[in-house]
Amino acid sequence: MTDEKMVLMANQIASFFGTQPGGDQAAGVAAHLKDFWEPRMIAQLKDYLAGGGANLNPLVVEAGESL
Amino acid sequence: MKDFIIPWENGTGIQDETDRGTPAKSGKPVTLTIDGMEITVPAGTSVMRAASELGIQVPKLCATDSLEAFGSCRLCAVEIEGRRGTPASCTTPVHAGMKVHTQTDKLRKLRKGVMELYISDHPLDCLTCSANGDCELQDMAGAVGLRGVRYEAPKAGGLANHFEARNTSGEVNPEWLPKDDSNPYFTYDASKCIVCNRCVRACEEVQGTFALTIEGRGFDSRVAVGAENFLASDCVSCGACVQACPTATLQEKSVIEMGTPDRSVVTTCAYCGVGCSFKAEMQGDQLVRMVPYKNGKANRGHSCVKGRFAYGYATHQDRILNPMIRDTVDQPWREVSWEEALSFAAKKLVGLQQKYGQKSIGVITSSRCTNEETYLVQKLTRAVFGNNNTDTCARVCHSPTGYGLGQTFGTSAGTQDFDSVEHSDVVMVIGANPTDGHPVFASRLRKRLREGAKLIVVDPRRIDLLETPHMGEAHHLALKPGTNVAVVSAIGHVIVTEGLFDQTFIAERCDLDAWEDFKAFISDPRHAPEETEALTGVPAQTLREAARAFANGGNGAIYYGLGVTEHSQGSTTVMGIANLAMMTGNIGRTGVGVNPLRGQNNVQGSCDMGSFPHELPGYRHVKMPEVRKIFEDTWGVEIDPEPGLRIPNMLDAAVDGTFKGLYCQGEDILQSDPDTKHVAAGLAAMECVIVHDLFLNETANYAHVFLPGSSFLEKEGTFTNAERRINRVRKVMAPKNGYEDWEVTQLLANAVLKETGGKAWTYTHPAEIMAEIAATTPSFAGVDYAVLEEKGSVQWPCNEAHPDGTPLMHVDGFVRGKGRFIVTEYIATAEKSGPRFPLLLTTGRILSQYNVGAQTRRTENSVWHDQDVLEIHPHDAENRGLRDGDWVRLASRSGETSLRAKITDRVSPGVVYTTFHHPDTQANVITTDYSDWATNCPEYKVTAVQVSPSNGPSDWQERYNAQAEQSRRIEAAE
Ligand code: SF4
Ligand code: SF4
Ligand code: SF4
Ligand code: FES
């Protein structure tokens, strides 16, 4: 998958959890990613984060730490 | 595997179908005496029905128990002690203590007289009549002992009749009408009509179309279609009138051609998620006709044109009956034996896993195939390939339902049965077009609307439901595509801020912290309809009225379809819908609920059976060790704890070079999935694509192995409809390809297991597969074929706690405990209209065609829809200089195609609409790869497009057709 598409998908997830009440929004993103993203996709996201994670929603960046 | 004794092997599934003359009633018990025998029936029951329950069939012509009594033929007259005259038993309700006589000299004489009159205007060609043996007029002549007709026409002419084209002097008979055989499936032969009005009532009461009337009076009266013929009329070819007609007047063409059937077997329609039960009426192994089964609990004896008539594809010449293989997709296909095809496929798959890793191959299960077949396909990837790469076309339709309802209620299950709609007072239909997509449900809904229930439609397009004859109050919220969440939230805002919510229900049944958060969120003025109007295009006042109608209207039910799910915020809208139902207390009893209208016949079942890459059967996440253990113990393998790839992810991974092989059962992803070019690129990048289907579908253009499939008439199994109802599918003929589809999957699994040295599968009947499902999946624990035989069908959960199944969900509490309100913020899709693509395209389907059309295009249904057209508002058309019927170019950032324009104000300015039934149109060349945030369900319903005049098919379409032609070549056998 292109990084662009991955960023879009991850940010969409973050946008949802970003609107949810409570302080565990990044945890929500991380849990969602773990439940629904296949290891290859998670690996791609981690690589991308390692490379700076440009354009990623901060919640994704935060979630990335627990992946 | 233990041996199964299958006592129902020859079962036809048919239970009592006696026509009791008038519909069942539900009043208090009333006791009366008929012909000296006592009977107790509910108040409101007719004398005719009461007699029938005693086993006494009063002669009748104009009555049938699918219709309210009409009382026109007088054949059903009875005598009642203490009452004068001979009242019609069909229109006379029972009274306590009534004493009825159904057979007296007086009645016999009267009935003979009635029959004599009928027969005097009826051609006496019974021996060669198409209804011979299946004609109630004939039966009644026998029942009343008619032995002669006194009113014979004088030889010189003079007695008028309807059945002779010319009189004896050769003059044209003005009363005679030629047969109308304009409808592809049935004829109307007026010369045989007895004007009993059953067809007219069936069209009104059962179907709700009101296409027929009786014109004229007395001798001149006849059935009229209000147009030149049936085809040109409002008739939607549901066949209800044909079924109701007691004579050969309205008759299936197949019966005219083949004669009457000699046996019937109950089975389930393989088209939409309504899941209508049918009797397949057979002569030997030839299907004569499909008749909706009266005891079918989803359809109650009704059907639509697809299920009743569009079965011709099953025997269409395009069907592929032999396995085929090829090394590369530019080669022609080579027909080979099953052994060769399977071993070719197995070697390739195993080789790919060796070379590219365990996760480099996967499967796509079919929502058209049975539960048992789907279960085996996901088992193939989990137990044989050793990964979770399984997905189903439900990905592209109702995956957000699973997520959204799971989060709020604790289960993705729709909450009601279809009967529930008979008790609804206000029905909200969101993003669904039931008259076309779920026609039998639409008929049942329309009946309720005629009885006074209110209707709220949330849809960009003015759907036919809004034009229901004789309905009452209706609201249409014609929103801009992509703004569902804003509209649903605005409805919630009105209900909460105007204090219309159900405090008691919320306090008792819902999580109060979540409610408080939600309440604070939704009360914010930014959700007020006045604020959202500019965005959604729905006038604030219209929205407020609809919200009030829903909250104050009594039993409120929500039905929704793909117009909700197929959006980047599909899952959020589903949650918003669940919020609306909870805040108004519309959950947990009959007449209310949240009801996803599932697209295909077995979408529900394919999801239940663990088709999703993150869930084992019964919606249990693969990460849970206790669930994996159940299957590990049963299958004797280890199960991958990580979620697998979803369809769009598989295609992405294929383009990236890490996903190489696919077994695709009964799906045509190339035509049905969005962004065709991307799908094609993904398929082209794979080294082994196995297509298992009836036809060389579009996906097969990129396949290396083709395994021929069997039609629903050729297999045993079960389908689960949108109400969670598990219905039996019964084999009425041998598979033309040699194997039922579950057998093909087993053969493939065993071919792979032979390569890898695993233990072969040994199922001998789908009942054994269902037994394995029941043993591993708690919500199916009580389901087995014997139970289905006895009860006809059951709705899951069916287990120890619910031995008869579960028509209503969440009755005493939500599956997750407390219902959870979820904040639903509107987030605009990335797909926006702009200067280059100023219009929004939304897609849908129509009644006569079904999805990608692989089946319906191979039937005469194409007389109603032979091409996809683009609906465009007159204003947008004028700006572009388009006239009705012009070829137009439709372009998005993904691609372009051409089709013809249809100018209509059903769509709002700024919105265009088309269907995706025809491969030449390829509407999905246009759709983008944006998808639902939670589930990757593609955003079919919003694409920014431009429309401009064009001269004909685009270059891409022509290239595509050339490529398709090339790849469909089959090498001549030597
Ligand atoms: S086929 Fe259906 S719609 Fe057509 S006239 Fe008969 S009942 Fe009405
Ligand atoms: S067409 Fe058939 S059902 Fe209709 S009025 Fe004539 S006989 Fe009765
Ligand atoms: S397509 Fe749907 S409504 Fe029509 S007969 Fe089949 S199941 Fe029933
Ligand atoms: S059956 Fe009762 S009047 Fe016709």
PDB file of C-alpha atoms in Angstrom, chain A residues 1-2 5-6 8-22 28 31-42 44, chain B residues 359 389 403 517 568 572 575 614 621 623 642-646 649 652-653 656 658-659 678 822-823 825 827 830 929-931 933-934 936:
ATOM      1  CA  MET A   1       0.000   0.000   0.000  1.00  0.00           C
ATOM      2  CA  THR A   2       1.277   3.461  -0.684  1.00  0.00           C
ATOM      3  CA  LYS A   5      -3.006   5.673   1.557  1.00  0.00           C
ATOM      4  CA  MET A   6      -1.768   4.252   4.835  1.00  0.00           C
ATOM      5  CA  LEU A   8      -5.006   8.501   5.201  1.00  0.00           C
ATOM      6  CA  MET A   9      -6.388   5.300   6.741  1.00  0.00           C
ATOM      7  CA  ALA A  10      -4.535   5.722  10.017  1.00  0.00           C
ATOM      8  CA  ASN A  11      -5.561   9.358  10.276  1.00  0.00           C
ATOM      9  CA  GLN A  12      -9.205   8.439   9.633  1.00  0.00           C
ATOM     10  CA  ILE A  13      -9.069   6.115  12.627  1.00  0.00           C
ATOM     11  CA  ALA A  14      -7.412   8.789  14.720  1.00  0.00           C
ATOM     12  CA  SER A  15     -10.033  11.342  13.726  1.00  0.00           C
ATOM     13  CA  PHE A  16     -12.733   9.124  15.135  1.00  0.00           C
ATOM     14  CA  PHE A  17     -11.014   8.400  18.411  1.00  0.00           C
ATOM     15  CA  GLY A  18      -9.964  12.030  18.640  1.00  0.00           C
ATOM     16  CA  THR A  19     -13.621  12.984  19.000  1.00  0.00           C
ATOM     17  CA  GLN A  20     -14.313  10.476  21.750  1.00  0.00           C
ATOM     18  CA  PRO A  21     -14.565  11.633  25.355  1.00  0.00           C
ATOM     19  CA  GLY A  22     -12.061  10.438  27.932  1.00  0.00           C
ATOM     20  CA  GLY A  28      -8.288   3.513  21.321  1.00  0.00           C
ATOM     21  CA  ALA A  31      -6.328  -1.112  20.048  1.00  0.00           C
ATOM     22  CA  HIS A  32      -8.170  -0.559  16.805  1.00  0.00           C
ATOM     23  CA  LEU A  33      -5.011  -0.940  14.768  1.00  0.00           C
ATOM     24  CA  LYS A  34      -4.079  -4.141  16.586  1.00  0.00           C
ATOM     25  CA  ASP A  35      -7.540  -5.598  16.123  1.00  0.00           C
ATOM     26  CA  PHE A  36      -7.938  -4.814  12.449  1.00  0.00           C
ATOM     27  CA  TRP A  37      -4.602  -4.240  10.778  1.00  0.00           C
ATOM     28  CA  GLU A  38      -2.667  -7.177   9.487  1.00  0.00           C
ATOM     29  CA  PRO A  39       0.980  -7.428  10.676  1.00  0.00           C
ATOM     30  CA  ARG A  40       2.291  -6.262   7.281  1.00  0.00           C
ATOM     31  CA  MET A  41       0.284  -3.072   7.587  1.00  0.00           C
ATOM     32  CA  ILE A  42       1.394  -2.488  11.165  1.00  0.00           C
ATOM     33  CA  GLN A  44       4.619  -0.523   7.306  1.00  0.00           C
TER      34      GLN A  44
ATOM     35  CA  LYS B 359       0.659 -15.249   4.659  1.00  0.00           C
ATOM     36  CA  ASN B 389      -6.469 -14.073   5.121  1.00  0.00           C
ATOM     37  CA  TYR B 403     -18.461  -2.713  13.966  1.00  0.00           C
ATOM     38  CA  ASP B 517     -21.108  12.393  27.584  1.00  0.00           C
ATOM     39  CA  SER B 568     -15.877   6.879   4.984  1.00  0.00           C
ATOM     40  CA  THR B 572     -20.093   6.199  12.684  1.00  0.00           C
ATOM     41  CA  MET B 575     -23.505   4.059  15.778  1.00  0.00           C
ATOM     42  CA  HIS B 614     -10.114 -10.847  12.470  1.00  0.00           C
ATOM     43  CA  HIS B 621     -11.712 -12.115  17.653  1.00  0.00           C
ATOM     44  CA  LYS B 623      -6.718 -12.735  19.408  1.00  0.00           C
ATOM     45  CA  GLU B 642      -3.066 -12.054  14.234  1.00  0.00           C
ATOM     46  CA  PRO B 643      -5.795 -10.600  12.017  1.00  0.00           C
ATOM     47  CA  GLY B 644      -5.451 -11.331   8.313  1.00  0.00           C
ATOM     48  CA  LEU B 645      -5.842  -9.107   5.272  1.00  0.00           C
ATOM     49  CA  ARG B 646      -9.133  -7.563   4.219  1.00  0.00           C
ATOM     50  CA  ASN B 649      -5.504  -4.895   1.900  1.00  0.00           C
ATOM     51  CA  ASP B 652      -2.623  -3.563  -1.876  1.00  0.00           C
ATOM     52  CA  ALA B 653      -0.347  -6.346  -0.672  1.00  0.00           C
ATOM     53  CA  ASP B 656       3.385  -4.624  -3.192  1.00  0.00           C
ATOM     54  CA  THR B 658       3.654  -9.921  -0.808  1.00  0.00           C
ATOM     55  CA  PHE B 659       0.273 -11.451  -1.582  1.00  0.00           C
ATOM     56  CA  HIS B 678      -6.547  -0.935  -8.699  1.00  0.00           C
ATOM     57  CA  ILE B 822     -21.191   6.822  21.268  1.00  0.00           C
ATOM     58  CA  VAL B 823     -20.239  10.316  20.278  1.00  0.00           C
ATOM     59  CA  GLU B 825     -18.807  13.737  15.220  1.00  0.00           C
ATOM     60  CA  ILE B 827     -16.007  14.406   9.660  1.00  0.00           C
ATOM     61  CA  ALA B 830     -11.690  13.359   1.794  1.00  0.00           C
ATOM     62  CA  ASP B 929     -10.423   3.637  -2.981  1.00  0.00           C
ATOM     63  CA  TYR B 930     -11.551   5.734  -0.014  1.00  0.00           C
ATOM     64  CA  SER B 931     -13.168   3.652   2.666  1.00  0.00           C
ATOM     65  CA  TRP B 933     -12.443   4.483   8.773  1.00  0.00           C
ATOM     66  CA  ALA B 934     -13.124   1.438  10.932  1.00  0.00           C
ATOM     67  CA  ASN B 936     -12.304  -0.343   5.058  1.00  0.00           C
TER      68      ASN B 936
END
